[in-house]
Backbone as a ProteinNet text record, in pm:
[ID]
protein_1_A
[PRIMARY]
XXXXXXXXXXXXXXXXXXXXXXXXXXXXXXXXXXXXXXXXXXXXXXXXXXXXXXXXXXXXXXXXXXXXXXXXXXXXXXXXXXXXXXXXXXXXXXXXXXXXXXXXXXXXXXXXXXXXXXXXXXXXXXXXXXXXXXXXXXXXXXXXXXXXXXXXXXXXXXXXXXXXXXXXXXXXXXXXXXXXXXXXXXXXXXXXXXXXXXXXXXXXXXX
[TERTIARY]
8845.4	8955.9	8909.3	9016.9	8947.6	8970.3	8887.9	8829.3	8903.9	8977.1	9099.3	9216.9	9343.9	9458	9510	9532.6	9527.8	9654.7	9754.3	9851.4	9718.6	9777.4	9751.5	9860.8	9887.7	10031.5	9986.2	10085.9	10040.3	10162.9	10210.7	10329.5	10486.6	10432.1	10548.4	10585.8	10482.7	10520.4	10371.8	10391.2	10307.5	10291	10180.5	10075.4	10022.5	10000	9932	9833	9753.3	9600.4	9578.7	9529	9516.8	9425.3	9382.6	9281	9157.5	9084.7	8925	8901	8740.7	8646.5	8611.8	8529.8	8460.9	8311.4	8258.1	8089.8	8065.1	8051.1	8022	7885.1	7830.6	7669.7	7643.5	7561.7	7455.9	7388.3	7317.7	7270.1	7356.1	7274.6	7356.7	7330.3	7463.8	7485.8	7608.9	7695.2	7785.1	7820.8	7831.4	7857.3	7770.6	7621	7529.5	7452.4	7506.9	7452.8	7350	7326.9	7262.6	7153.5	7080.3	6966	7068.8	7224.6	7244.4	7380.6	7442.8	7569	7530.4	7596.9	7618.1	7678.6	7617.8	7661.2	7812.7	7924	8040	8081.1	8092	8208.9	8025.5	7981.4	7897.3	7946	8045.4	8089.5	8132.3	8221.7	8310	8302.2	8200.6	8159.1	8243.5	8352.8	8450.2	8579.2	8536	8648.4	8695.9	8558.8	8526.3	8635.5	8605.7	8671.4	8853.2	8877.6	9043.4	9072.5	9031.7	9098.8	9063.9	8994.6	8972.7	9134.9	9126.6	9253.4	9404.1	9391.9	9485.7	9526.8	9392.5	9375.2	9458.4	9369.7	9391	9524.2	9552	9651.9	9709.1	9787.3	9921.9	9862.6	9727.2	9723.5	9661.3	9602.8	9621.4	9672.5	9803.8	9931.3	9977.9	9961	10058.6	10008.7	9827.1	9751.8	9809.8	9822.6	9855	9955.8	10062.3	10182.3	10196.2	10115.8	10093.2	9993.6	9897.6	9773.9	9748	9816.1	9792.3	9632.9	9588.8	9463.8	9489.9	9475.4	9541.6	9437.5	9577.1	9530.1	9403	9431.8	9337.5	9167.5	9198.1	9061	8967.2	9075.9	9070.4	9034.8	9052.9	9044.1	8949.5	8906	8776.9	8670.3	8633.3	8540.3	8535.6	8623.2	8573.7	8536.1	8538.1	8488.3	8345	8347.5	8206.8	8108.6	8164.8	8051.7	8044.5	8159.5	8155.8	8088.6	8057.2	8055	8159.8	8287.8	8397.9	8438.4	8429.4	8456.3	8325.1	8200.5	8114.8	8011.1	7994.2	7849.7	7829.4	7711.8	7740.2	7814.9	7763.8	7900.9	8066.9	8088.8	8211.4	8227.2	8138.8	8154.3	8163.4	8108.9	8060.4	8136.9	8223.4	8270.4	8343.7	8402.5	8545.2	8555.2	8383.8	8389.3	8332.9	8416.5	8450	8408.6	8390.5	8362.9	8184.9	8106	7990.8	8026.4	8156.7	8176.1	8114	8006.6	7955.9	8035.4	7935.1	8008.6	8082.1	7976.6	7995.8	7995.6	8014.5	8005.9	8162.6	8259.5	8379	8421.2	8394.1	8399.9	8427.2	8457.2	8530.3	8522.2	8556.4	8574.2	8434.4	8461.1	8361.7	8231.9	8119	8054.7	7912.2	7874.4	7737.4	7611.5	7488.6	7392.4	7315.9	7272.4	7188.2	7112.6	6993	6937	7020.9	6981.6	7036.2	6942.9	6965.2	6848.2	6852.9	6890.4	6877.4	6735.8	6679.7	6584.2	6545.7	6432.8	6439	6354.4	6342.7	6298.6	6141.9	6049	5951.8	5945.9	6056.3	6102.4	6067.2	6093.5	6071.2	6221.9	6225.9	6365.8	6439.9	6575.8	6605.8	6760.6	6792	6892.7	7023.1	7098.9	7247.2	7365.6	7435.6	7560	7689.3	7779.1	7855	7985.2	8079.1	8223.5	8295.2	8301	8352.3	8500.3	8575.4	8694	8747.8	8854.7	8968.7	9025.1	9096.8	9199.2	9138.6	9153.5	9127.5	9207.3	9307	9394.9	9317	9293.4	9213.5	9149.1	9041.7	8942.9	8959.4	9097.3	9159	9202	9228.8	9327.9	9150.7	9057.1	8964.2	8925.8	8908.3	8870.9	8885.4	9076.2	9122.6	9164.8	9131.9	9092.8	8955.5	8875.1	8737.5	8754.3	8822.2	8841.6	8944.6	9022.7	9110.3	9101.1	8985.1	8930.9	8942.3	8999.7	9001.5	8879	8776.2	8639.7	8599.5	8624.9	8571.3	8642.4	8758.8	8842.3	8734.3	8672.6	8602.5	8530.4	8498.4	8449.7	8494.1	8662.2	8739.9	8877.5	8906.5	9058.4	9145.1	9048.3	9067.5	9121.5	9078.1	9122.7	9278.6	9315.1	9470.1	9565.1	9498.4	9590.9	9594.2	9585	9554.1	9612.5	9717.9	9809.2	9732.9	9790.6	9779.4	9757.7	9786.7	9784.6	9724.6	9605.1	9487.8	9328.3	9358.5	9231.3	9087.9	9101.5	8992.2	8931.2	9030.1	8992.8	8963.4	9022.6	9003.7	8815.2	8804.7	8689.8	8545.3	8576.3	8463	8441.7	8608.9	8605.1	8507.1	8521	8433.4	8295.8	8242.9	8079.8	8060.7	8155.1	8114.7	8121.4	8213.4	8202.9	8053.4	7974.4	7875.3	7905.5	8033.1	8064	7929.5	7890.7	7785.9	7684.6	7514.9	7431.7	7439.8	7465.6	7434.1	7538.8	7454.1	7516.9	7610.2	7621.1	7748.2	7845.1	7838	7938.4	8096.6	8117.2	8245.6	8302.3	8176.6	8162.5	8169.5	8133.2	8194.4	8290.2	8331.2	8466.2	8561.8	8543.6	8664.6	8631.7	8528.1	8521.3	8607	8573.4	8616.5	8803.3	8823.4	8987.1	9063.1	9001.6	9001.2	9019.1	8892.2	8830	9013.7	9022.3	9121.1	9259.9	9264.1	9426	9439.6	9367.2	9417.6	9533.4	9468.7	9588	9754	9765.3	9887.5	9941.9	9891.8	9973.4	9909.1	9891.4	9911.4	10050.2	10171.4	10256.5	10367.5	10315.8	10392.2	10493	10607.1	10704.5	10710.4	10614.6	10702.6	10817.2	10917.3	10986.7	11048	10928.9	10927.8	10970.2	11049.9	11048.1	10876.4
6079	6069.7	6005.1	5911.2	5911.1	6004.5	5923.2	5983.9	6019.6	5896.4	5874.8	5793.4	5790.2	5729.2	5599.9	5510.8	5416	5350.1	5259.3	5134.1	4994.6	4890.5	4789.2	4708.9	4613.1	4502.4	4343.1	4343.2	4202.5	4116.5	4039.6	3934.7	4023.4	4122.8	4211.1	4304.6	4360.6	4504.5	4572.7	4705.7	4822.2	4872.8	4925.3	4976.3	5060.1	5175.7	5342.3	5323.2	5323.4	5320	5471.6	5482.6	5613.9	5643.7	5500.7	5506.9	5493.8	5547.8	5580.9	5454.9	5510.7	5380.1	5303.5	5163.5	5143.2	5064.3	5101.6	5029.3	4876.7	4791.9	4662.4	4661.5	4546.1	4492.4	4444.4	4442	4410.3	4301.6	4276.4	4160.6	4041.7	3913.1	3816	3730.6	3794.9	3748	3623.3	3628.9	3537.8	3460.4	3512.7	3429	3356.4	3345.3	3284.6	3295.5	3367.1	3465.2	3373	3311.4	3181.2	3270.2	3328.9	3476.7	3492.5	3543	3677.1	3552.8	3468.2	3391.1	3286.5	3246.6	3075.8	3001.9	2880.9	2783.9	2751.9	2748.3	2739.8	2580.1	2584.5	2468.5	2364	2345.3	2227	2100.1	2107.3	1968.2	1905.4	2030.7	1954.7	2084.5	2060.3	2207.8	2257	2213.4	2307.3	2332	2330.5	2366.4	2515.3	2621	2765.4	2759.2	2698.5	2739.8	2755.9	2616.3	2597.4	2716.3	2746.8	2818.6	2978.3	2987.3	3121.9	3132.3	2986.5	3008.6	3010.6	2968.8	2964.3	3113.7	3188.3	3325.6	3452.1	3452.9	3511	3484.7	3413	3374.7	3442.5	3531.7	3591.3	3731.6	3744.9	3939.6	3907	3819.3	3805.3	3762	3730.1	3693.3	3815.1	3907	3981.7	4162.6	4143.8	4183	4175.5	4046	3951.4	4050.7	4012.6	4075.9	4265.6	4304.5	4471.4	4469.3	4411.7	4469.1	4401.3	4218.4	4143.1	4076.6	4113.6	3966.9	3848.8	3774.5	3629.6	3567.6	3535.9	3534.6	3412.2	3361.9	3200.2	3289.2	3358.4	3441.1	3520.4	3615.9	3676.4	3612.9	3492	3414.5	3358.9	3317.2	3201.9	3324.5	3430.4	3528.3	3598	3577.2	3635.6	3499	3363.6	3275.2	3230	3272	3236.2	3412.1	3491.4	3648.4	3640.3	3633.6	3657.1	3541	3408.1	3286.2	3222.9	3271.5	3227.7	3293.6	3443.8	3553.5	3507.4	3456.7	3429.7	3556.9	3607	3698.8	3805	3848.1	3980.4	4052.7	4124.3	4234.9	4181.7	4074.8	4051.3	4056.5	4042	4012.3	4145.9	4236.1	4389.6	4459.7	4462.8	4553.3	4534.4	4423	4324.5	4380.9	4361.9	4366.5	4258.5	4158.5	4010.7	4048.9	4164.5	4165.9	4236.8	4261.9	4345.2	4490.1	4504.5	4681.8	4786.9	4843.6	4968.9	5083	5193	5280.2	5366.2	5411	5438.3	5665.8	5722.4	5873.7	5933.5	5884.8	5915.2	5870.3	5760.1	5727.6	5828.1	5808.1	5900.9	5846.8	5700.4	5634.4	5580.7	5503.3	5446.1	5372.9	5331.9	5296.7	5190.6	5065.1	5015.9	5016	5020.1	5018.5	4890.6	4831.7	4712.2	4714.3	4604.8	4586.2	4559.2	4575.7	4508.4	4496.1	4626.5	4601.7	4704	4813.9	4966.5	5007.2	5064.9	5138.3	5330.8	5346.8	5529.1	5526.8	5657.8	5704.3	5654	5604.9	5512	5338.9	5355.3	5218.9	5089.3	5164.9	5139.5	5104.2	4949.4	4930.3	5003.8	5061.9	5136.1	5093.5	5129.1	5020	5119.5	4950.7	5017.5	5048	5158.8	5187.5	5071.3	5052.8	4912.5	5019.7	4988.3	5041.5	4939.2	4998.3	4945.1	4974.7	4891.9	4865.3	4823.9	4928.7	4882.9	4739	4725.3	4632	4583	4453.5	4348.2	4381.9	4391.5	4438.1	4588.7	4645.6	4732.8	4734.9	4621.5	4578.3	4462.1	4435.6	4353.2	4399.2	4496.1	4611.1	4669.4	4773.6	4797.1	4715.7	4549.9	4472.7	4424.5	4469.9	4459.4	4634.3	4757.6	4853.5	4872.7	4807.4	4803.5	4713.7	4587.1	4585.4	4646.5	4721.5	4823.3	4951.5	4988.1	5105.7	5142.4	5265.1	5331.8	5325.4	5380.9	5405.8	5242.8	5137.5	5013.6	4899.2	5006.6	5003.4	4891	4932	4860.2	4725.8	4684.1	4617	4493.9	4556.4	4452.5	4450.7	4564.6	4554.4	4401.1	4339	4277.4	4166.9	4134.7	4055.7	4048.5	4184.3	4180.1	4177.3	4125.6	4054.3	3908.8	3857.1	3688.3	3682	3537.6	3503.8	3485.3	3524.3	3529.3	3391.2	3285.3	3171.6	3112.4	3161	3107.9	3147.4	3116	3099.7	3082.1	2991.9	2988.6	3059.1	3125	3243.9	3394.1	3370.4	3499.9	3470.2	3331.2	3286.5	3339.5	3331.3	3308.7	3453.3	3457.8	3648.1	3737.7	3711	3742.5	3768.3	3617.7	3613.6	3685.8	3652.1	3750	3892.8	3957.6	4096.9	4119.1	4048.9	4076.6	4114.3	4067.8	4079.7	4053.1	3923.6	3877.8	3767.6	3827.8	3797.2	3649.2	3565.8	3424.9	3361.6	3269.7	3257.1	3070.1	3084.2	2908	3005.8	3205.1	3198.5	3102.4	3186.7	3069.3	2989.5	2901	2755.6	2740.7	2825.5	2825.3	2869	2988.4	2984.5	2907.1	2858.5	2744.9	2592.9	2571.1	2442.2	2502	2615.4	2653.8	2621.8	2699.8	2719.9	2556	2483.6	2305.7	2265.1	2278.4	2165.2	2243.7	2347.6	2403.8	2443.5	2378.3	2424.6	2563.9	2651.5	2802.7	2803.9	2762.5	2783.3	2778.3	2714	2671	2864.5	2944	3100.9	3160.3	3121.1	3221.5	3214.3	3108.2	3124.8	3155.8	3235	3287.9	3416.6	3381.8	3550.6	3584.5	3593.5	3670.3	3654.5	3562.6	3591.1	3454.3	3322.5	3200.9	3221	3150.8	3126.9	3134.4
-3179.8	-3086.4	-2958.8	-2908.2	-2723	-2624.2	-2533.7	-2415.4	-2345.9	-2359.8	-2262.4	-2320	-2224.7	-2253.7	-2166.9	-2168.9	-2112.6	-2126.2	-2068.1	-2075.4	-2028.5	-2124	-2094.1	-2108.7	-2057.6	-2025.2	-2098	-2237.4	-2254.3	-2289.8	-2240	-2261.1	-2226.5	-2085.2	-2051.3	-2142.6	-2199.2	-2292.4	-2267.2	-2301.7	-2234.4	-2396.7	-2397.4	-2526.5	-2500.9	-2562.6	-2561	-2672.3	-2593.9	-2715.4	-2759.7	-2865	-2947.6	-3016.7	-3063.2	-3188.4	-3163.9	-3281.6	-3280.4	-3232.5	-3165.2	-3172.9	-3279.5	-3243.5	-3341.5	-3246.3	-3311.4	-3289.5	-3367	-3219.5	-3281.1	-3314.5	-3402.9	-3421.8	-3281.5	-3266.8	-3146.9	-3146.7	-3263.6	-3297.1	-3286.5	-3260	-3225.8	-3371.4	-3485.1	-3572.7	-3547.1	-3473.8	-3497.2	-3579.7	-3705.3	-3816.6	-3896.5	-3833	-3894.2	-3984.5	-4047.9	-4170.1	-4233.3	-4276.7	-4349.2	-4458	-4396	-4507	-4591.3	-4579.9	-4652.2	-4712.1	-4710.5	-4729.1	-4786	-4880.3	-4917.4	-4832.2	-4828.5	-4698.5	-4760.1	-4647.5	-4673.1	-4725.2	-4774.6	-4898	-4872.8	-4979.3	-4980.2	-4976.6	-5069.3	-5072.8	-4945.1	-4880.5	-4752.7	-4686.5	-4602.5	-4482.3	-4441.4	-4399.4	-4294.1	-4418.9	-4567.9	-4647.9	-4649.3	-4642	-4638.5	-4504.9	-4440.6	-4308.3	-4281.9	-4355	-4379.9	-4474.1	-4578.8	-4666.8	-4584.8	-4486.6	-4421.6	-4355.2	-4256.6	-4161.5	-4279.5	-4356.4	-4480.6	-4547.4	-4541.5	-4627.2	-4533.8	-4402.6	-4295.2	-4164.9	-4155.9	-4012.8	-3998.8	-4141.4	-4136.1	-4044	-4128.5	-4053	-3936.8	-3890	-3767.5	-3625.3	-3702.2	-3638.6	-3620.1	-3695.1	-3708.6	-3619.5	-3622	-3535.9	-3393.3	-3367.8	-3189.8	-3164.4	-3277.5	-3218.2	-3207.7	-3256.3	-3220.8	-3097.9	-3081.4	-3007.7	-2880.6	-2873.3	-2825.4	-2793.8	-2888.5	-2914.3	-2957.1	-2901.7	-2976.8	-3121.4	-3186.1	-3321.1	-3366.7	-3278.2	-3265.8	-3238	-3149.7	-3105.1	-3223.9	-3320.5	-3388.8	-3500.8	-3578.9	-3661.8	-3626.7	-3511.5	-3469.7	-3509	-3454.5	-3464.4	-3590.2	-3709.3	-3824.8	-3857.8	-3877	-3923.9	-3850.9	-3722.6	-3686.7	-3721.1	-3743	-3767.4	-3918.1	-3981.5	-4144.5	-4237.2	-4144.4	-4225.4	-4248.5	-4224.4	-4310.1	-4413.9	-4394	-4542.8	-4641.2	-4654.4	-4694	-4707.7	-4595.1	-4558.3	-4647.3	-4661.6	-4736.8	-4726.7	-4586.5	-4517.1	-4547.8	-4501.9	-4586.3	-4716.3	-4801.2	-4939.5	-4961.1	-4959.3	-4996.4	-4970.7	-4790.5	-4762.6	-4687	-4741.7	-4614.7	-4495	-4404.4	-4276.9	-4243.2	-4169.6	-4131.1	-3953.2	-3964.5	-3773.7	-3731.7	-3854.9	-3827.3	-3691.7	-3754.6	-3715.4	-3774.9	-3695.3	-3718.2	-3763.8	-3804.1	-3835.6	-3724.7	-3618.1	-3536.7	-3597.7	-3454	-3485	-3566.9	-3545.9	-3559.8	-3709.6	-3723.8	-3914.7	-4031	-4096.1	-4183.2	-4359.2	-4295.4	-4433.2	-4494.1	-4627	-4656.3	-4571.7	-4663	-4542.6	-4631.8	-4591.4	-4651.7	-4533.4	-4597.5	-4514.7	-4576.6	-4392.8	-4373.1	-4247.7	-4281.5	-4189.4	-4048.9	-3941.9	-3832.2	-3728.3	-3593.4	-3489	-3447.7	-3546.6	-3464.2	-3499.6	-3416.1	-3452.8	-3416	-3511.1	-3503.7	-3335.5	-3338.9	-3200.2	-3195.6	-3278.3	-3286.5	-3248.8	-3291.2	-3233.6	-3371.1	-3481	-3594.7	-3656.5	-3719.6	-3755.4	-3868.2	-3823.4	-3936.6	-4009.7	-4093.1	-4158.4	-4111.2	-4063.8	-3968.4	-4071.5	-4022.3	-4114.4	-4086.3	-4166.3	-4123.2	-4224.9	-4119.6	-4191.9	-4336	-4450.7	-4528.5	-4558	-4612.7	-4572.5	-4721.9	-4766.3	-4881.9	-4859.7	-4753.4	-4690.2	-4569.5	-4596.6	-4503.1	-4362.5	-4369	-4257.5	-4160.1	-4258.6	-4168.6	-4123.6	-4151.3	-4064.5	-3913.3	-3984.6	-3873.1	-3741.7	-3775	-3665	-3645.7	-3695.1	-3643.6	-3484.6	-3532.9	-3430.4	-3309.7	-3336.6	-3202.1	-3094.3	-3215.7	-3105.2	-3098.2	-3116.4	-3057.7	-2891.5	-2926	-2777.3	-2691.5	-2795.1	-2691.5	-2682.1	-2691.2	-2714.4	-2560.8	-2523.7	-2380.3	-2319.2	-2340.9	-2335.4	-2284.7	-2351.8	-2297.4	-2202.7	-2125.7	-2070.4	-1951.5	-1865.3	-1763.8	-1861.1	-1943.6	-2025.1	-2069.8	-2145.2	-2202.3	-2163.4	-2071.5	-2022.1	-1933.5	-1865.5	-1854.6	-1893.9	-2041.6	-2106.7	-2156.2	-2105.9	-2161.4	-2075.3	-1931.3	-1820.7	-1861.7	-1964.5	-1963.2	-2048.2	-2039.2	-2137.2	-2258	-2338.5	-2487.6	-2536	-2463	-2537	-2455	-2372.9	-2308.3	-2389.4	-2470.7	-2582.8	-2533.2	-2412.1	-2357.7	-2269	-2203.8	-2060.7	-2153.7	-2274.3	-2382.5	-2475	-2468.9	-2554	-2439.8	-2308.5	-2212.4	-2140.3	-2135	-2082.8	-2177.5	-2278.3	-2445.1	-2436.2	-2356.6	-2334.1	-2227.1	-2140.6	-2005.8	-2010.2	-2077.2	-2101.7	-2176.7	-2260.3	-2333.7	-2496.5	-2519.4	-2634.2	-2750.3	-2716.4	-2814.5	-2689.9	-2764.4	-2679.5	-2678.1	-2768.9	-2747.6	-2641	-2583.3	-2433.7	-2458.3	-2577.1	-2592.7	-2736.2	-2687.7	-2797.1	-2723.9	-2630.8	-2575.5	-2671	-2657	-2685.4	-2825.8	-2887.1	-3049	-3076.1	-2984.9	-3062.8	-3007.2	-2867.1	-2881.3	-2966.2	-3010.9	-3082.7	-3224.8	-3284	-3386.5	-3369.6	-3257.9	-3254.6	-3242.8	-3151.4	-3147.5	-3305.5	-3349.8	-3478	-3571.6	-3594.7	-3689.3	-3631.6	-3511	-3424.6	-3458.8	-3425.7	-3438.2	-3308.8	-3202.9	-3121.2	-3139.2	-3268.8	-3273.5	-3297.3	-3339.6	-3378	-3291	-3205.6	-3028.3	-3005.7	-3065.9	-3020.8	-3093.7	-3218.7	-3278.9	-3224.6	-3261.5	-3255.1	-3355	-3456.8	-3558.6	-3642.7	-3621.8	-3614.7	-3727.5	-3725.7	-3817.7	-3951.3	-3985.2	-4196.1	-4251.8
[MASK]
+++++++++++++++++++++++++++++++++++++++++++++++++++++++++++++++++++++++++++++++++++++++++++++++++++++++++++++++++++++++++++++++++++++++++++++++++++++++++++++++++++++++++++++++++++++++++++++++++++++++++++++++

């Protein structure tokens, strides 16, 4: 349960956060799985990638419109952490976000290397939430950044228009989302190269 209860304001509507935490990876995997994944589409590199935004858009369109993460954001970061639905952790346990298990977990669960270590300081293999439904891992991702608790952290981000991809891509690095310091910079090349931006401006509401 949280800590606390919180409103955040996104596109003039107000949201009551409720839900468990979740524990991100630490490691600065960003998608680069390359050890543990097959390189996406050999033939035509960025094919893994289209058929991701092809596979995915809908639940994370549909994410935006409950949680207000923009879906372009949400889609760029499972294709740059998962490989493109490639990685093990995705393959194994359709977690596309390297979400921990964390203390509160309940559900299923796989163990892997990562960068935790025991009180020796000896590496010990991290628990990672496994997941029936893709969707659930979808929604996981966006109350990890709306998690009350990381309220000083990531609240911020949900004063910024939804269809500023880029003030959402950089706010990202600056909170410390992920250690590598041009993530930004990947995920807006990602959202560019594949027009994710175009379903930031979805209502819902399209044929």
């Amino acid at each position: 349960s949280c800590l606390a209860t919180f409103f955040l304001y996104s596109c003039g509507t107000s949201s009551k956060f409720t839900s468990p935490p979740a524990e991100k990876v630490t490691t600065d995997n960003l998608g680069e799985l390359g050890s543990d994944a097959p390189k996406a589409g050999e033939g035509n590199p960025y094919q893994a990638h289209l058929d991701y935004r092809s596979k995915y858009y809908t639940t994370a369109v549909a994410e935006m419109l409950r949680s207000g993460v923009p879906a372009s954001i949400t889609l760029a970061q499972g294709i740059l952490e998962s490989n493109a639905g490639l990685s093990e952790l995705a393959q194994s346990a359709n977690n596309h976000f390297g979400i921990k298990c964390g203390n509160d977990w309940k559900g299923k669960s796989v163990t892997k290397q990562d960068d935790d270590k025991d009180s020796n300081g000896k590496p010990v293999k991290s628990c990672f939430r496994q997941y029936d439904e893709i969707e659930t891992c979808f929604y996981d991702h966006s109350e990890f950044l709306r998690d009350p608790r990381k309220y000083n952290r990531y609240g911020f981000l949900f004063n910024l228009p939804r269809t500023d991809y880029k003030a959402w891509a950089r706010g990202l690095q600056t909170a410390g989302y992920a250690t590598s310091p041009t993530y930004a910079e990947k995920l807006i090349n990602i959202i560019d190269r594949y027009e994710l931006h175009q379903y930031d401006r979805s209502t819902g509401l399209e044929n």
